[in-house]
Short mmCIF file of C-alpha atoms in Angstrom, two decimals:
data_model
loop_
_atom_site.label_atom_id
_atom_site.label_comp_id
_atom_site.label_asym_id
_atom_site.label_seq_id
_atom_site.Cartn_x
_atom_site.Cartn_y
_atom_site.Cartn_z
CA MET A 3 -28.61 51.88 21.69
CA ASN A 4 -26.65 50.41 24.19
CA ARG A 5 -28.71 47.63 26.33
CA THR A 6 -29.62 49.03 29.43
CA PRO A 7 -27.05 46.47 32.02
CA PRO A 8 -28.87 43.90 34.13
CA PRO A 9 -29.81 44.48 37.20
CA ARG A 10 -27.13 45.05 40.01
CA LEU A 11 -27.87 41.45 42.62
CA LEU A 12 -28.64 42.14 46.03
CA PRO A 13 -25.89 41.58 48.47
CA SER A 14 -27.69 39.32 50.80
CA VAL A 15 -27.58 37.14 47.08
CA THR A 16 -23.56 38.28 47.02
CA THR A 17 -22.68 36.84 50.01
CA PRO A 18 -23.81 34.45 52.70
CA LEU A 19 -25.93 32.64 50.62
CA LEU A 20 -23.80 32.44 47.56
CA THR A 21 -20.76 31.60 50.52
CA LEU A 22 -23.52 28.59 52.21
CA TYR A 23 -24.64 27.96 48.97
CA SER A 24 -20.70 27.16 47.02
CA ALA A 25 -19.44 25.57 51.07
CA ALA A 26 -22.81 23.14 49.79
CA LEU A 27 -21.99 21.97 46.77
CA VAL A 28 -18.43 21.67 47.48
CA LEU A 29 -19.87 19.15 50.33
CA ALA A 30 -21.98 17.62 47.49
CA LEU A 31 -19.34 16.46 45.40
CA ALA A 32 -17.81 15.19 48.67
CA ALA A 33 -19.71 13.34 49.95
CA THR A 34 -20.76 12.15 46.61
CA ALA A 35 -16.58 11.07 45.80
CA PRO A 36 -16.95 7.50 45.66
CA TRP A 37 -20.59 7.59 43.16
CA TRP A 38 -18.22 10.18 40.78
CA LEU A 39 -14.81 8.16 41.14
CA ARG A 40 -16.93 5.25 39.63
CA GLU A 41 -19.08 7.67 36.74
CA LEU A 42 -15.24 8.40 36.10
CA ARG A 43 -13.64 5.00 35.18
CA PRO A 44 -13.30 5.22 31.03
CA ALA A 45 -17.11 3.15 30.63
CA GLY A 46 -18.54 5.98 33.65
CA LYS A 47 -20.34 7.38 31.39
CA TYR A 48 -19.61 11.29 33.40
CA ARG A 49 -15.82 10.82 32.18
CA GLU A 50 -17.12 12.43 28.97
CA GLY A 51 -16.51 16.11 29.12
CA PHE A 52 -15.31 16.12 32.82
CA ALA A 53 -12.38 18.27 31.45
CA GLU A 54 -14.52 20.86 29.96
CA ARG A 55 -17.00 21.15 32.99
CA LEU A 56 -14.58 22.02 34.44
CA GLY A 57 -13.51 24.59 33.11
CA ARG A 58 -11.16 23.16 30.19
CA ILE A 59 -11.24 24.97 26.74
CA PRO A 60 -10.94 22.01 24.43
CA ARG A 61 -9.16 24.44 21.61
CA ARG A 62 -8.23 21.61 18.82
CA ARG A 63 -11.84 20.75 18.59
CA LEU A 64 -13.80 23.79 19.63
CA HIS A 65 -13.69 26.73 17.10
CA ALA A 66 -12.47 29.18 19.02
CA PRO A 67 -14.26 32.75 18.02
CA ALA A 68 -11.94 35.59 16.09
CA ALA A 69 -12.02 38.71 17.53
CA GLY A 70 -15.04 40.92 17.16
CA GLU A 71 -17.02 38.60 15.98
CA VAL A 72 -20.57 38.34 17.35
CA THR A 73 -21.26 34.97 20.20
CA LEU A 74 -24.12 33.62 21.05
CA TRP A 75 -24.44 30.69 23.62
CA ILE A 76 -27.06 28.09 23.58
CA HIS A 77 -27.52 26.42 27.08
CA ALA A 78 -29.72 22.87 25.88
CA VAL A 79 -29.90 20.62 29.10
CA SER A 80 -30.58 17.13 27.06
CA VAL A 81 -31.92 15.65 23.88
CA GLY A 82 -35.66 17.11 24.45
CA GLU A 83 -34.29 20.46 24.92
CA VAL A 84 -31.48 20.17 21.95
CA LEU A 85 -33.81 19.13 19.51
CA ALA A 86 -36.27 22.13 20.71
CA ALA A 87 -33.11 24.51 19.98
CA VAL A 88 -32.52 23.27 16.60
CA PRO A 89 -35.03 25.50 15.05
CA LEU A 90 -34.57 28.75 16.58
CA VAL A 91 -30.68 28.14 16.17
CA ALA A 92 -30.82 27.50 12.48
CA ALA A 93 -33.54 30.83 12.54
CA LEU A 94 -30.58 32.72 14.27
CA ARG A 95 -27.45 31.93 11.56
CA SER A 96 -30.47 33.20 9.07
CA ALA A 97 -30.65 36.14 10.96
CA LEU A 98 -27.51 37.21 11.64
CA PRO A 99 -25.11 34.92 9.06
CA HIS A 100 -21.38 36.51 10.87
CA ALA A 101 -23.04 35.34 14.15
CA ARG A 102 -21.67 32.10 15.63
CA CYS A 103 -23.82 29.75 17.77
CA TYR A 104 -22.27 28.35 20.10
CA VAL A 105 -24.08 25.50 22.46
CA SER A 106 -23.61 23.61 25.60
CA THR A 107 -25.21 20.61 26.96
CA THR A 108 -25.75 18.36 30.25
CA THR A 109 -26.33 14.93 29.37
CA ARG A 110 -23.48 12.64 27.36
CA THR A 111 -26.79 12.07 25.28
CA GLY A 112 -28.12 15.48 24.36
CA GLN A 113 -24.29 15.96 23.12
CA GLN A 114 -24.50 13.66 20.98
CA ILE A 115 -27.21 15.31 18.97
CA ALA A 116 -25.91 18.49 19.53
CA ARG A 117 -23.22 17.51 17.49
CA ALA A 118 -24.83 15.29 14.77
CA ARG A 119 -27.09 18.96 14.65
CA PHE A 120 -25.05 21.87 14.67
CA GLY A 121 -21.23 20.42 14.42
CA ALA A 122 -18.93 19.07 16.88
CA ASP A 123 -16.71 22.35 16.95
CA SER A 124 -19.98 24.85 18.22
CA VAL A 125 -20.53 21.92 21.02
CA PHE A 126 -19.16 21.15 25.02
CA TYR A 127 -20.01 20.39 27.69
CA TYR A 128 -21.89 22.86 30.19
CA PRO A 129 -19.48 23.81 32.95
CA ALA A 130 -20.26 22.29 36.70
CA ASP A 131 -21.55 25.40 38.61
CA PHE A 132 -17.86 26.91 40.41
CA ALA A 133 -16.90 30.55 39.74
CA PHE A 134 -13.69 29.77 38.31
CA ALA A 135 -15.33 26.59 35.80
CA VAL A 136 -18.29 29.37 34.40
CA ARG A 137 -15.18 32.50 34.59
CA ALA A 138 -12.77 30.47 32.02
CA TRP A 139 -15.72 29.48 29.46
CA LEU A 140 -17.16 33.54 29.88
CA ARG A 141 -13.95 34.36 29.40
CA PHE A 142 -13.14 31.88 26.09
CA LEU A 143 -16.23 32.83 24.30
CA ARG A 144 -16.89 36.02 24.90
CA PRO A 145 -20.64 35.49 24.08
CA SER A 146 -23.12 38.63 23.41
CA LEU A 147 -26.32 36.79 24.50
CA VAL A 148 -26.62 34.05 26.87
CA VAL A 149 -29.63 31.69 26.02
CA LEU A 150 -31.11 29.01 28.07
CA VAL A 151 -33.29 26.84 26.89
CA GLU A 152 -35.90 25.95 29.82
CA SER A 153 -35.73 26.06 33.52
CA GLU A 154 -32.14 25.84 34.12
CA PHE A 155 -30.52 28.45 36.85
CA TRP A 156 -27.51 28.04 38.67
CA PRO A 157 -27.07 30.06 40.32
CA ARG A 158 -23.51 30.91 40.26
CA PHE A 159 -23.85 30.53 36.05
CA LEU A 160 -26.14 33.47 36.94
CA ILE A 161 -23.84 35.48 39.11
CA GLU A 162 -21.17 35.68 36.00
CA ALA A 163 -23.04 36.46 33.35
CA ALA A 164 -24.48 40.06 35.84
CA ARG A 165 -21.01 40.80 36.71
CA THR A 166 -19.22 40.19 33.22
CA GLY A 167 -22.94 42.55 31.87
CA VAL A 168 -23.96 39.48 29.40
CA PRO A 169 -27.41 39.17 28.86
CA VAL A 170 -28.83 35.87 29.99
CA ALA A 171 -32.21 35.10 28.23
CA VAL A 172 -34.44 32.37 28.94
CA ILE A 173 -36.76 30.99 26.91
CA ASN A 174 -39.75 27.58 26.53
CA ALA A 175 -39.33 28.51 30.61
CA ARG A 176 -41.84 26.35 32.40
CA ILE A 177 -41.68 25.30 36.58
CA SER A 178 -42.89 22.34 36.64
CA ASP A 179 -46.14 21.01 39.29
CA ARG A 180 -43.25 19.30 41.41
CA SER A 181 -40.93 21.69 41.01
CA TRP A 182 -42.70 25.00 42.36
CA PRO A 183 -42.72 24.16 45.75
CA ARG A 184 -39.19 23.91 45.82
CA TYR A 185 -38.67 27.17 44.04
CA GLN A 186 -41.23 28.36 46.81
CA ARG A 187 -38.90 28.04 49.84
CA LEU A 188 -36.59 29.00 48.56
CA ALA A 189 -37.96 32.49 47.16
CA ALA A 190 -35.53 34.19 48.50
CA LEU A 191 -32.23 33.29 47.10
CA TRP A 192 -34.48 33.02 43.37
CA ARG A 193 -35.75 36.42 43.78
CA PRO A 194 -33.10 38.97 43.33
CA LEU A 195 -30.63 36.36 41.03
CA LEU A 196 -33.81 35.93 38.63
CA GLY A 197 -34.47 39.56 38.89
CA THR A 198 -30.94 39.79 36.63
CA LEU A 199 -31.95 37.94 33.49
CA SER A 200 -32.84 40.23 31.21
CA LEU A 201 -35.84 38.45 28.81
CA VAL A 202 -37.70 35.45 30.32
CA LEU A 203 -40.32 33.84 27.78
CA ALA A 204 -42.36 31.10 28.70
CA GLN A 205 -44.24 28.37 27.89
CA SER A 206 -47.57 28.61 29.20
CA ASP A 207 -49.02 31.87 30.77
CA ARG A 208 -49.59 29.64 34.72
CA ASP A 209 -45.69 29.49 33.83
CA ALA A 210 -44.93 33.18 33.27
CA GLN A 211 -47.01 34.14 36.37
CA ARG A 212 -45.35 31.29 38.70
CA LEU A 213 -41.56 33.06 37.26
CA ARG A 214 -42.83 36.68 38.06
CA ALA A 215 -43.79 35.40 41.92
CA LEU A 216 -39.81 34.15 42.13
CA GLY A 217 -39.12 37.61 40.71
CA ALA A 218 -38.45 37.13 36.88
CA PRO A 219 -38.95 40.76 35.22
CA ALA A 220 -41.86 41.12 32.95
CA ALA A 221 -42.19 36.98 32.10
CA SER A 222 -44.24 36.32 29.53
CA ALA A 223 -45.62 33.21 27.40
CA ILE A 224 -45.37 32.91 24.13
CA GLY A 225 -45.55 29.22 23.44
CA ASN A 226 -43.41 26.04 22.99
CA LEU A 227 -40.62 25.81 21.16
CA LYS A 228 -40.88 21.96 20.52
CA TYR A 229 -44.00 22.04 18.22
CA ASP A 230 -41.63 24.43 15.69
CA LEU A 231 -39.67 21.28 15.09
CA PRO A 232 -40.61 19.76 11.46
CA PRO A 233 -42.17 16.22 11.73
CA PRO A 234 -38.60 13.78 11.04
CA LEU A 235 -37.06 12.94 7.84
CA PRO A 236 -37.29 8.84 6.69
CA THR A 237 -33.44 7.76 6.78
CA PRO A 238 -31.85 4.28 5.67
CA LEU A 239 -32.46 2.77 8.29
CA LEU A 240 -36.22 2.92 8.67
CA ASP A 241 -36.46 1.75 5.10
CA GLN A 242 -34.81 -0.35 5.33
CA LEU A 243 -37.27 -1.70 8.23
CA ARG A 244 -40.18 -0.90 6.00
CA GLN A 245 -39.15 -3.91 3.22
CA ALA A 246 -38.13 -6.36 6.05
CA ILE A 247 -41.64 -6.20 8.52
CA GLN A 248 -43.58 -8.60 7.25
CA ALA A 249 -46.40 -7.27 4.92
CA GLY A 250 -49.21 -7.09 6.94
CA ALA A 251 -47.34 -7.50 10.16
CA PRO A 252 -48.71 -4.56 13.16
CA VAL A 253 -45.55 -2.25 15.17
CA LEU A 254 -45.07 -0.87 18.37
CA VAL A 255 -42.79 2.10 18.92
CA CYS A 256 -41.52 1.74 22.13
CA GLY A 257 -39.66 4.96 22.70
CA SER A 258 -37.75 7.03 25.94
CA THR A 259 -38.26 3.72 27.74
CA LEU A 260 -36.65 4.11 31.42
CA ALA A 261 -35.22 1.87 33.76
CA GLY A 262 -38.02 -0.84 35.37
CA GLU A 263 -40.76 0.19 32.22
CA GLU A 264 -39.26 -2.41 29.83
CA ALA A 265 -40.23 -4.98 32.28
CA LEU A 266 -43.42 -4.01 33.42
CA LEU A 267 -44.58 -3.12 29.32
CA LEU A 268 -43.39 -6.40 27.53
CA PRO A 269 -45.65 -8.29 29.38
CA LEU A 270 -48.47 -6.15 28.34
CA LEU A 271 -47.70 -6.51 25.10
CA PRO A 272 -49.16 -7.43 22.02
CA GLU A 273 -46.56 -11.13 20.91
CA HIS A 274 -47.83 -10.70 17.21
CA THR A 275 -46.42 -7.45 16.85
CA VAL A 276 -43.03 -6.22 15.98
CA THR A 277 -42.00 -4.38 19.24
CA LEU A 278 -39.46 -2.27 18.16
CA LEU A 279 -37.68 -0.81 21.88
CA ALA A 280 -35.65 2.58 22.33
CA PRO A 281 -34.51 3.12 25.76
CA ARG A 282 -34.02 6.52 26.57
CA HIS A 283 -30.27 6.28 28.14
CA PRO A 284 -27.53 4.40 26.29
CA GLU A 285 -26.15 3.17 29.52
CA ARG A 286 -28.49 0.74 29.72
CA PHE A 287 -28.70 -0.73 26.27
CA ASP A 288 -27.33 -3.69 27.86
CA GLU A 289 -29.45 -4.16 30.48
CA VAL A 290 -32.46 -3.90 28.20
CA ALA A 291 -30.62 -6.80 25.74
CA ALA A 292 -30.70 -8.82 28.42
CA LEU A 293 -34.28 -8.32 29.04
CA LEU A 294 -34.77 -9.15 25.77
CA GLN A 295 -33.19 -12.24 25.43
CA ALA A 296 -34.88 -13.82 28.38
CA SER A 297 -38.35 -12.49 27.08
CA GLY A 298 -38.10 -16.47 25.52
CA ARG A 299 -39.48 -14.17 22.21
CA PRO A 300 -37.17 -13.66 19.19
CA TRP A 301 -34.60 -10.62 19.26
CA SER A 302 -31.98 -8.33 18.16
CA PRO A 303 -30.15 -5.37 18.17
CA LEU A 304 -30.63 -2.60 15.55
CA SER A 305 -26.66 -2.34 15.57
CA LEU A 306 -26.97 -6.11 14.29
CA TRP A 307 -29.14 -6.75 12.52
CA ARG A 308 -28.62 -4.09 9.88
CA ARG A 309 -24.86 -5.48 8.72
CA ASP A 310 -27.00 -8.49 7.85
CA PRO A 311 -30.58 -7.37 6.57
CA GLN A 312 -32.96 -10.39 7.08
CA PRO A 313 -37.43 -9.95 7.03
CA ILE A 314 -39.03 -9.77 10.77
CA ALA A 315 -41.57 -11.85 11.41
CA PRO A 316 -44.24 -10.86 13.87
CA GLY A 317 -43.78 -11.20 17.70
CA THR A 318 -39.78 -10.58 16.90
CA LEU A 319 -38.37 -7.38 19.88
CA LEU A 320 -36.11 -5.35 18.16
CA LEU A 321 -33.72 -3.37 20.43
CA LEU A 322 -32.57 0.96 19.07
CA ASP A 323 -28.59 0.57 20.51
CA SER A 324 -28.05 3.89 19.10
CA VAL A 325 -28.59 6.94 20.01
CA GLY A 326 -30.65 9.79 17.99
CA GLU A 327 -31.85 7.38 14.96
CA LEU A 328 -35.90 7.22 16.86
CA ALA A 329 -38.14 9.80 15.45
CA PRO A 330 -37.90 9.03 12.18
CA LEU A 331 -38.13 5.23 13.74
CA TYR A 332 -41.99 6.04 15.09
CA ALA A 333 -43.02 6.31 11.54
CA LEU A 334 -43.58 2.90 11.58
CA ALA A 335 -46.00 2.55 14.35
CA GLN A 336 -49.07 1.51 14.30
CA VAL A 337 -49.35 2.72 18.03
CA ALA A 338 -46.25 4.70 19.48
CA ILE A 339 -45.85 4.47 23.29
CA VAL A 340 -43.69 6.88 24.93
CA GLY A 341 -41.74 6.27 27.80
CA GLY A 342 -40.69 8.27 31.40
CA GLY A 343 -44.83 8.42 32.84
CA PHE A 344 -45.71 4.73 33.19
CA LEU A 345 -43.35 4.92 36.53
CA HIS A 346 -43.97 8.16 37.20
CA ALA A 347 -40.98 10.69 36.07
CA GLY A 348 -42.52 12.63 34.13
CA GLY A 349 -43.09 11.74 30.96
CA HIS A 350 -41.09 12.21 27.43
CA ASN A 351 -42.66 14.34 24.96
CA PRO A 352 -44.88 12.66 22.30
CA LEU A 353 -44.33 15.08 19.33
CA GLU A 354 -41.86 13.52 18.13
CA PRO A 355 -45.27 10.64 17.49
CA ALA A 356 -47.05 13.05 17.42
CA SER A 357 -46.11 15.37 14.39
CA LEU A 358 -46.11 12.08 12.01
CA GLY A 359 -49.72 11.92 12.26
CA LYS A 360 -49.14 8.12 15.23
CA PRO A 361 -51.37 7.59 17.97
CA VAL A 362 -49.65 8.17 20.54
CA VAL A 363 -50.05 6.35 24.33
CA ILE A 364 -48.55 7.80 27.25
CA GLY A 365 -48.28 7.18 31.22
CA THR A 366 -49.79 8.37 33.57
CA GLY A 367 -46.85 10.89 35.03
CA TYR A 368 -46.15 13.45 32.28
CA ALA A 369 -45.77 15.74 34.59
CA ASN A 370 -42.88 17.38 32.66
CA PHE A 371 -45.08 17.87 29.95
CA LEU A 372 -47.97 19.05 31.55
CA GLU A 373 -48.25 21.99 29.00
CA ILE A 374 -48.52 19.95 25.94
CA VAL A 375 -50.10 16.66 27.31
CA THR A 376 -53.28 19.09 28.29
CA THR A 377 -52.92 20.63 25.06
CA LEU A 378 -53.38 16.83 22.71
CA ARG A 379 -55.79 15.99 25.74
CA ALA A 380 -58.30 18.94 24.81
CA ALA A 381 -57.98 17.91 21.27
CA ASP A 382 -58.35 14.06 21.63
CA ALA A 383 -55.41 13.50 20.36
CA ILE A 384 -53.33 11.01 23.05
CA ARG A 385 -54.10 8.45 24.85
CA ILE A 386 -53.38 7.94 28.59
CA ALA A 387 -53.00 4.94 30.32
CA GLY A 388 -51.59 3.28 33.77
CA LEU A 389 -50.18 -0.47 33.51
CA PRO A 390 -53.59 -2.11 34.17
CA GLU A 391 -55.24 0.07 31.20
CA ILE A 392 -52.41 -0.51 29.10
CA GLN A 393 -52.59 -3.55 27.23
CA GLN A 394 -56.79 -2.93 26.71
CA THR A 395 -55.83 0.69 25.67
CA ILE A 396 -53.28 -1.07 22.29
CA ALA A 397 -55.74 -3.17 21.93
CA HIS A 398 -58.56 -0.94 20.95
CA LEU A 399 -55.97 0.72 18.65
CA LEU A 400 -54.87 -1.70 16.99
CA ALA A 401 -58.58 -3.22 16.29
CA ASP A 402 -59.52 -0.41 15.22
CA PRO A 403 -57.59 0.72 12.29
CA ALA A 404 -59.90 4.12 11.40
CA GLN A 405 -60.26 5.07 14.94
CA ALA A 406 -56.63 5.12 15.72
CA ALA A 407 -55.47 6.82 12.49
CA ALA A 408 -58.21 9.61 13.22
CA LEU A 409 -56.15 9.38 16.78
CA GLY A 410 -52.68 10.45 14.81
CA GLU A 411 -54.57 13.08 12.40
CA ARG A 412 -55.85 15.21 15.22
CA ALA A 413 -52.20 15.12 17.02
CA ARG A 414 -50.77 15.78 13.76
CA ALA A 415 -52.95 19.39 13.42
CA VAL A 416 -52.17 19.94 17.11
CA CYS A 417 -48.55 20.35 16.19
CA ALA A 418 -49.83 22.52 13.17
CA ALA A 419 -51.84 24.98 14.80
CA SER A 420 -49.52 25.11 18.34
CA SER A 421 -46.58 25.73 16.10
CA GLY A 422 -44.71 29.87 15.80
CA ALA A 423 -42.97 30.60 18.78
CA THR A 424 -39.47 30.30 17.34
CA SER A 425 -40.74 32.84 15.18
CA ARG A 426 -41.54 34.76 18.23
CA VAL A 427 -38.75 33.96 20.01
CA LEU A 428 -36.49 35.06 17.63
CA SER A 429 -38.36 38.69 17.47
CA ALA A 430 -37.48 38.69 20.61
CA LEU A 431 -33.48 38.02 21.26
CA LEU A 432 -32.31 39.96 18.82
CA PRO A 433 -33.02 43.80 20.22
CA LEU A 434 -30.74 42.02 22.77
CA LEU A 435 -28.25 41.75 20.33
CA GLN A 436 -26.05 44.99 20.95
CA PRO A 437 -22.33 45.07 21.47
CA GLN A 438 -20.58 43.33 23.95
CA PRO A 439 -18.89 45.56 26.94
CA ALA A 440 -15.47 44.70 28.31
CA LEU A 441 -15.72 42.09 30.65
CA GLY A 442 -14.52 41.59 33.77
CA THR A 443 -13.40 39.07 36.55
CA GLY A 444 -15.56 39.37 39.31
CA ALA A 445 -14.75 38.98 43.22
#
């Protein structure tokens, strides 16, 4: 059975609004040129993958699809989306053993995790939203299906995919309270663009309702893929730390902290604990190291410690200055603190420590993970604390191990009970995989 082609784009989008959007994008790049030049220096975080973002195919590294091969393009913006995609990619590879899955990311940390999980020959940087860059990747990959993880909508990309007849599915979709007013103001733009989508699977009923209001065809709630990521397995570093930390020393793991949070949290954390800090962004490792040096407490970067492991006494600060190693280290924690919400930056995913049965504390700014936090709160499986309460909240959990353990077990139970979205997404995606029509070049 042939797949029904996507709806035609309205002229109002393909002409004046699209022209205005493209012009605004060019002007924005011109206005920010000094910043981009700085970031493109050898040490700049955007230097890596810059050519790929502009449509250059790294053929010596990226495995080219064979003629007639079924190819799937899965776009996962950063670390959270990459991890959410891991069970789905495994399920797709199992269901379609002769197909090839390619994964794109936007951030450098996401790229590093994706290469480690999926292999460097199938991972690349997502193109900038210019026609020439998007078309170059569509021609190279010849995708049978594009899957966007969460609400990563770029107008030019959606238009070019529709023009070439490639079905685009959005999974794990969400629209946060913070983003919703902006989408509503541009509803005239989004309605025809989202109308080109072949499938929209949302995290919750509220997300589905918002997407339908914006023009997404029959958006439906199917659950959150992030519950399906299995608990992280032990690693050699975890085993080394377990052996080195003094018996009975309480351990705090502060993961995914953002700029400014470490300076606010450190004075509030008990000094008798071993505290492991894991900044969200690797370009901040030196900045956080300087902060720990100035704290007056004994400290060490783990990259240095692991070369010559020494006993770790209570009161020690440890800096996780590597990418992709945080999740298993939550197993050390008597209390896990997940950053991103103490300065109201939207928060980060608390499910990694929750899946390990750890008591989790987050800040009050968790808008980006509202569905997950609401589910955990309903089961009394998480603690939410502003900076004035964080000290007391941690002290109570450390002083009452039974209460902390019960909190962690409730969190683990929520993760288990909420799983299953991957199989539902897979069942919805497979019918879209029909023979790929010939690609056009567009106007």
